[in-house]
Tab-separated table of C-alpha atoms in Angstrom:
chain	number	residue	atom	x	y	z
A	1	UNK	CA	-11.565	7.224	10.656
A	2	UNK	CA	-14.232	8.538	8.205
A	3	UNK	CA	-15.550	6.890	4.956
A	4	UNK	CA	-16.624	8.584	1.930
A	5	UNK	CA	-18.511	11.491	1.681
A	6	UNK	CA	-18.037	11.884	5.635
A	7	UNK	CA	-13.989	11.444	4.433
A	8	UNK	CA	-14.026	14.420	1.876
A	9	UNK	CA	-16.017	16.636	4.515
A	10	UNK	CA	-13.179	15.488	7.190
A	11	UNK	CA	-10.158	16.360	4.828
A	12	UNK	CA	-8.581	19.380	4.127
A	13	UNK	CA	-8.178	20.115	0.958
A	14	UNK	CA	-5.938	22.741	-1.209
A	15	UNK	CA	-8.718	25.369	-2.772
A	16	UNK	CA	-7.293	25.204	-6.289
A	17	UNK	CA	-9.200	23.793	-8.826
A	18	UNK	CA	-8.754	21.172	-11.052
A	19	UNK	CA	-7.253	23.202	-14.089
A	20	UNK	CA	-4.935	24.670	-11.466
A	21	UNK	CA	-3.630	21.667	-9.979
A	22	UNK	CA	-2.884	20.212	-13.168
A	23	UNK	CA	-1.503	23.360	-14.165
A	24	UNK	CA	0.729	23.246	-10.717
A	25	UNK	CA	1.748	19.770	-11.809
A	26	UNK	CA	2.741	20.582	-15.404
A	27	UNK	CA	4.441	23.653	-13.564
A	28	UNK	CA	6.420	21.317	-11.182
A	29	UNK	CA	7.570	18.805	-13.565
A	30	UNK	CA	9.633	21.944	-15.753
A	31	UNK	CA	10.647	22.837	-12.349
A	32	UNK	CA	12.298	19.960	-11.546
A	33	UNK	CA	13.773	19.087	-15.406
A	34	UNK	CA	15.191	22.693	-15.209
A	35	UNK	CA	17.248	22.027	-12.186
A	36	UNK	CA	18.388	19.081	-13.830
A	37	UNK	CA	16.224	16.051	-11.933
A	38	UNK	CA	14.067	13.295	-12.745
A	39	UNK	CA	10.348	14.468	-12.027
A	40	UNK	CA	8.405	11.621	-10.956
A	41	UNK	CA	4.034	11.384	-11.805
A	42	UNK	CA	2.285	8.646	-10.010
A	43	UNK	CA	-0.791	7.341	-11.127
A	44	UNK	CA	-3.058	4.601	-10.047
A	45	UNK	CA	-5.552	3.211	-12.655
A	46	UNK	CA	-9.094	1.668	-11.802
A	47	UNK	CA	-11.106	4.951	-11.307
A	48	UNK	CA	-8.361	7.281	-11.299
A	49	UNK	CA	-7.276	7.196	-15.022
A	50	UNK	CA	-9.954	4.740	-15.786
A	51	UNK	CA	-13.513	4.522	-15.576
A	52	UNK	CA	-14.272	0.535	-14.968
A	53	UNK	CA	-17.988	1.305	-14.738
A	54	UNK	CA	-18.779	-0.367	-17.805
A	55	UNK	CA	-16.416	-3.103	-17.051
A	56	UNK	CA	-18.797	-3.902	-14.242
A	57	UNK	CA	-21.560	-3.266	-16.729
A	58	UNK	CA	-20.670	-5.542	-19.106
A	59	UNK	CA	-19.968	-8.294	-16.364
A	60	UNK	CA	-23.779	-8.069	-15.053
A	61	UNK	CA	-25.402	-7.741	-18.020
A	62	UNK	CA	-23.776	-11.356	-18.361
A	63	UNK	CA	-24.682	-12.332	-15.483
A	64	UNK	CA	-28.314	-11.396	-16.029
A	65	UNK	CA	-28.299	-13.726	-19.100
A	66	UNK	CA	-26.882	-16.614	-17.089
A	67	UNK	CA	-29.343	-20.013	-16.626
A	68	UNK	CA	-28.832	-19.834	-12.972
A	69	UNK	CA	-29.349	-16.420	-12.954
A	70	UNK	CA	-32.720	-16.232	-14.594
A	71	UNK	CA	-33.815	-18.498	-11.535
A	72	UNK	CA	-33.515	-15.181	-9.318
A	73	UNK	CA	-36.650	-13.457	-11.287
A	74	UNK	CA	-37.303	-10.813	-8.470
A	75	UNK	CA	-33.684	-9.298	-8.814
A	76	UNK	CA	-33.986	-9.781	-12.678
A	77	UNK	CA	-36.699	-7.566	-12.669
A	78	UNK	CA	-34.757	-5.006	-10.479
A	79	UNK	CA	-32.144	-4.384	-12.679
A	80	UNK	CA	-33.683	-5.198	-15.999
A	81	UNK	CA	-33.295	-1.416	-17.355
A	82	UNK	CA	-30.102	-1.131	-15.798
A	83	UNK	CA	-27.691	1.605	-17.298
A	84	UNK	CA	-23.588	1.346	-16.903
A	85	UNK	CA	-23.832	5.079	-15.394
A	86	UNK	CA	-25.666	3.507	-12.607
A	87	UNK	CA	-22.650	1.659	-11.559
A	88	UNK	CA	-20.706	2.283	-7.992
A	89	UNK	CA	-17.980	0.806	-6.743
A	90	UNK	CA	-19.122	-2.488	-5.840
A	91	UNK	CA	-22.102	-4.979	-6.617
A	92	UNK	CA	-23.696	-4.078	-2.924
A	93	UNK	CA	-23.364	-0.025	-3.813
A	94	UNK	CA	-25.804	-0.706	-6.888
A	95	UNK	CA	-28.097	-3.592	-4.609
A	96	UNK	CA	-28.479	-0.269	-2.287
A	97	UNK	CA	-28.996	2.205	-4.516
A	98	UNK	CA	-31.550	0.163	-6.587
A	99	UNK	CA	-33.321	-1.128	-3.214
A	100	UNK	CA	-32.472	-4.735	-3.558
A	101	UNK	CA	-32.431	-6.888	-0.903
A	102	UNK	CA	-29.331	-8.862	-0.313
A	103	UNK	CA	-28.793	-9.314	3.444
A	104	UNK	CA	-32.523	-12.086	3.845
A	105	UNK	CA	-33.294	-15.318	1.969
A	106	UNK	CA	-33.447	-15.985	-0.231
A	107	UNK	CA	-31.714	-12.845	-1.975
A	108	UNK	CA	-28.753	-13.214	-0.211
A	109	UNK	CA	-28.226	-16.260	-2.350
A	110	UNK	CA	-29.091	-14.169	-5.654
A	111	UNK	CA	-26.704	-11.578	-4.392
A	112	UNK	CA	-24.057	-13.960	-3.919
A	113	UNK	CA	-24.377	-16.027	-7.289
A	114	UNK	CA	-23.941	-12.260	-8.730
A	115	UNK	CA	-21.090	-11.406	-6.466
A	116	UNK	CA	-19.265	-14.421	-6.761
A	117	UNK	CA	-19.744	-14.061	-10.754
A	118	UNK	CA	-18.359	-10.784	-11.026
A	119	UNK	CA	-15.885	-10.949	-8.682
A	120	UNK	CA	-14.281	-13.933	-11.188
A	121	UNK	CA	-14.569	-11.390	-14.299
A	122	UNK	CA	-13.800	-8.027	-12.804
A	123	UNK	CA	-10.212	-9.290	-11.669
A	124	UNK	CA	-9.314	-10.909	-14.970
A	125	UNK	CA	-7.433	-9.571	-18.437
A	126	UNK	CA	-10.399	-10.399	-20.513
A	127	UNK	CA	-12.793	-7.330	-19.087
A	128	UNK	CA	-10.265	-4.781	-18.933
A	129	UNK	CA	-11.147	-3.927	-22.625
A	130	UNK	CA	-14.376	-2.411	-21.406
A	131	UNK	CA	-12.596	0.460	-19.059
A	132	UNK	CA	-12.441	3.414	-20.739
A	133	UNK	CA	-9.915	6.730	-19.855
A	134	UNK	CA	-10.985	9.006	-17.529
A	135	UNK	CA	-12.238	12.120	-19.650
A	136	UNK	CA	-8.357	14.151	-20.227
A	137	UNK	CA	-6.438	11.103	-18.650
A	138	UNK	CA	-4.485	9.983	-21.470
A	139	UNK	CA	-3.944	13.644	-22.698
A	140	UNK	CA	-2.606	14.550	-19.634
A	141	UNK	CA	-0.288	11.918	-18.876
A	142	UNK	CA	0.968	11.863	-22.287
A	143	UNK	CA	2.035	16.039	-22.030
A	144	UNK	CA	4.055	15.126	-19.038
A	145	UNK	CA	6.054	11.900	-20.514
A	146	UNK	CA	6.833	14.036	-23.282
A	147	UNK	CA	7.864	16.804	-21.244
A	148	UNK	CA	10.438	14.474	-19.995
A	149	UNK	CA	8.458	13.113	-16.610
A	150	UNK	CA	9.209	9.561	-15.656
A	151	UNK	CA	5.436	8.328	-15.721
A	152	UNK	CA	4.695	5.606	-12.416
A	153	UNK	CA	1.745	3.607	-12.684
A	154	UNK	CA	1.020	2.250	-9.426
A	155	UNK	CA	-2.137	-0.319	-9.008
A	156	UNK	CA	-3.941	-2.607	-6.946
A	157	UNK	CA	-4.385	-4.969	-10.054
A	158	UNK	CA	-2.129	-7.934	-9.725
A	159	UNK	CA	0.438	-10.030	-11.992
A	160	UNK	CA	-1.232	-13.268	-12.339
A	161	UNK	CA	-4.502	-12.003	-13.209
A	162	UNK	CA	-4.266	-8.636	-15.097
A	163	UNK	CA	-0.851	-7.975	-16.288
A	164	UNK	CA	-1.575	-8.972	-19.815
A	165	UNK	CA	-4.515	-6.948	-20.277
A	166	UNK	CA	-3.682	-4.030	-17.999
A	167	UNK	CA	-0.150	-4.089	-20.663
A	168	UNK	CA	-2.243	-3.784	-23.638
A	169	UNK	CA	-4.851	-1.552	-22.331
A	170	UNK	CA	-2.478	1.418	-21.850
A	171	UNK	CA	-0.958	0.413	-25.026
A	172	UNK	CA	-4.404	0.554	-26.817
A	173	UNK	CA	-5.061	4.279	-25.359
A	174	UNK	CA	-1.880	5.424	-26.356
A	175	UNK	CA	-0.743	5.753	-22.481
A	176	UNK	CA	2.789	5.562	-22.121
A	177	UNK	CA	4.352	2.086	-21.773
A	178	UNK	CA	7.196	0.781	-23.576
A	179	UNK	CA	9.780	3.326	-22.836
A	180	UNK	CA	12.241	3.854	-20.173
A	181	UNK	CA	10.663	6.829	-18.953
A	182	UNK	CA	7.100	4.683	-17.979
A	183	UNK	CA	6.961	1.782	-15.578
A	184	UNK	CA	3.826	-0.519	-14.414
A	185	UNK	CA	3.678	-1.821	-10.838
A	186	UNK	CA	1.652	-4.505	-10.129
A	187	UNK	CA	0.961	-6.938	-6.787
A	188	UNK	CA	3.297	-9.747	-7.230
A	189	UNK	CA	0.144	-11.702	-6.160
A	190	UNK	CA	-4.620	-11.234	-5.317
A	191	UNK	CA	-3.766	-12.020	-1.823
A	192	UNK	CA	-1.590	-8.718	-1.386
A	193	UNK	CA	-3.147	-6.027	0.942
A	194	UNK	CA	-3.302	-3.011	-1.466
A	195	UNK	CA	-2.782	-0.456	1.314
A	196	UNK	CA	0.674	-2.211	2.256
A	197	UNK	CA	1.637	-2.875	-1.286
A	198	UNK	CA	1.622	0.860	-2.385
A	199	UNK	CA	3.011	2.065	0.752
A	200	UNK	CA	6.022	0.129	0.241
A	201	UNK	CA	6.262	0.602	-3.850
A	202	UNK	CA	5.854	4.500	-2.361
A	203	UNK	CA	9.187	4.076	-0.603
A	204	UNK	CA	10.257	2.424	-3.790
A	205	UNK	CA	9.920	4.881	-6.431
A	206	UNK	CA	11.308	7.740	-4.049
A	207	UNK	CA	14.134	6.786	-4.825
A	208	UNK	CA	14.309	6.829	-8.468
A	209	UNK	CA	14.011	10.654	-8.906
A	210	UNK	CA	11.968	13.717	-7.467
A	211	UNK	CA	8.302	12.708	-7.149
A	212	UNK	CA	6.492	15.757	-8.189
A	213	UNK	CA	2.855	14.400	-7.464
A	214	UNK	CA	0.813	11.064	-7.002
A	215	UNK	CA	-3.115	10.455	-8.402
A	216	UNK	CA	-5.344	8.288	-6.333
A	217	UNK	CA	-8.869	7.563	-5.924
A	218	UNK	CA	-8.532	5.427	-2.738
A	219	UNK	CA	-8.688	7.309	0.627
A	220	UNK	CA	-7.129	5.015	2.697
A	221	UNK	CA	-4.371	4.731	0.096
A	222	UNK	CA	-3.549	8.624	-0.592
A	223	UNK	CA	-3.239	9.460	2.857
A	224	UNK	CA	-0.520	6.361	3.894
A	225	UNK	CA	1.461	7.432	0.312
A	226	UNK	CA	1.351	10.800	1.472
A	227	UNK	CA	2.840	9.863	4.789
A	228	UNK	CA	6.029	8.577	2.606
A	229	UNK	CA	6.222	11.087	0.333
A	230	UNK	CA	5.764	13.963	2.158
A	231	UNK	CA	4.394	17.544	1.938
A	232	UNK	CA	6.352	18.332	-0.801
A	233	UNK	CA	4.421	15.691	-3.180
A	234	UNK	CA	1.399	17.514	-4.695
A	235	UNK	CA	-0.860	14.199	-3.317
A	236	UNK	CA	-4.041	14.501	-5.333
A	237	UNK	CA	-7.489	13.259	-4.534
A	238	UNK	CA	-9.510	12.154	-7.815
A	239	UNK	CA	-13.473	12.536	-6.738
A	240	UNK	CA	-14.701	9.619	-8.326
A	241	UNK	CA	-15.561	6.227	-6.945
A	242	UNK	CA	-13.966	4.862	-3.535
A	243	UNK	CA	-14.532	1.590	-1.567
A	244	UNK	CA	-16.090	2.076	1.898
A	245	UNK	CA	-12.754	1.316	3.482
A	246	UNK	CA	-12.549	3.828	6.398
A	247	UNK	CA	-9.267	6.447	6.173
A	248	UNK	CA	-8.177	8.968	8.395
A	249	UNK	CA	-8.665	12.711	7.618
A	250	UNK	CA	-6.157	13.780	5.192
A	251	UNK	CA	-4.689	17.422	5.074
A	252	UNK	CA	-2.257	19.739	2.833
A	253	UNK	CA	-4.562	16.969	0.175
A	254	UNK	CA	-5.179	18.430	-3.473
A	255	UNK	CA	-8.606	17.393	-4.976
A	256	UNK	CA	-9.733	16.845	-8.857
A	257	UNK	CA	-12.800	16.088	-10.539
A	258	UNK	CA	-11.086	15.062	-13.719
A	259	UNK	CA	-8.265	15.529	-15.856
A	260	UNK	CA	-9.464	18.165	-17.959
């Protein structure tokens, strides 16, 4: 099991690039219309077709104006230039990269008020305006609805929470939504392991047509999805952010640094 960096040195990767694999998925999708199937395009969304970094921003910048914050002056100080490029994956990736202590008193209390404060916001409706489309995202998906692909967005965001805003947010980027080629999948419920959820939704959409290929930033994730759908799925790797959640070595895995 390999996190990471030590993940992407452990996987074996197609060497196409990423104008080639999208160009092998564009390929695919006439490939499949012309012999009279439903192609099938997967997507997740946090980090994959959007970038939540300055959804994260936005959060701690709030947080830094907080009363109770302002009591935790040495961290203040830490992150008073702070820039939404500078943000990772999690709250503890920037703490590390910005060499703030979080694990000793009385930080760990200062990292915890800030933890506990974003963690409320991040999984919410009301942020999700921040995210913004991964550079070619929306362009891309949009060519391959209107090529006649049935467009799958499969996510780790959840009903209760983020259904409203994740709804309008594709809406506002002019992502595919309300038509019968598009569908959203959300966790009926927070408490749902991710890793389970989109195996199982994997199995799911199978069966609604031809899955052509599936976009995921998650290691842990694209590797059990491409157990399901198998070697004929283009599987694709977007380099971006991932958590440190360890996965297995992937291989016959395509990799992307964008959509453009």
């Amino acid at each position: 099991m390999y996190v990471r960096e030590e993940w992407v040195k452990k996987t074996e990767f197609f060497p196409q690039s990423t104008s080639e694999v999208l160009a092998m998925v564009v390929k695919r999708v006439k490939e499949v219309l012309g012999g009279g199937k439903l192609p099938i395009v997967v997507f997740d969304l946090d980090s994959t077709l959007f970038n939540v970094s300055k959804r994260s921003y936005e959060i701690l910048r709030e947080w830094l104006g907080h009363p109770e914050a302002k009591t935790f002056q040495e961290t203040l100080e830490s992150l008073k230039d702070l820039n939404h490029t500078e943000m990772r994956y999690s709250l503890q990736d920037l703490w590390d990269q910005r060499k703030i202590p979080h694990e000793k008193a009385p930080f760990e209390k200062h990292f915890k008020h800030a933890k506990d404060f974003w963690r409320k916001r991040f999984f919410s409706n009301e942020y999700l305006k921040h995210d913004e489309p991964t550079e070619g995202a929306a362009d891309f998906v949009k060519k391959i609805y209107e090529m006649g692909a049935k467009v799958v967005y499969l996510t780790g965001r959840d009903v209760p929470l983020m259904s409203f805003g994740t709804f309008d947010q594709l809406k506002m980027h002019g992502l595919p939504i309300e038509a019968d080629r598009s569908r959203l999948i959300l966790k009926p419920k927070r408490q749902v392991d991710d890793l389970d959820f989109k195996t199982q939704a994997a199995k799911t959409i199978m069966g609604w047509g031809e899955v052509v290929a599936s976009f995921e930033n998650e290691p842990k994730n694209l590797v059990a999805m491409a157990g399901v759908f198998g070697p004929t799925v283009m599987n694709v790797f977007i380099q971006t952010v991932s958590s440190d959640h360890p996965a297995p070595a992937g291989k016959g895995i395509y990799r992307i640094d964008g959509f453009n």
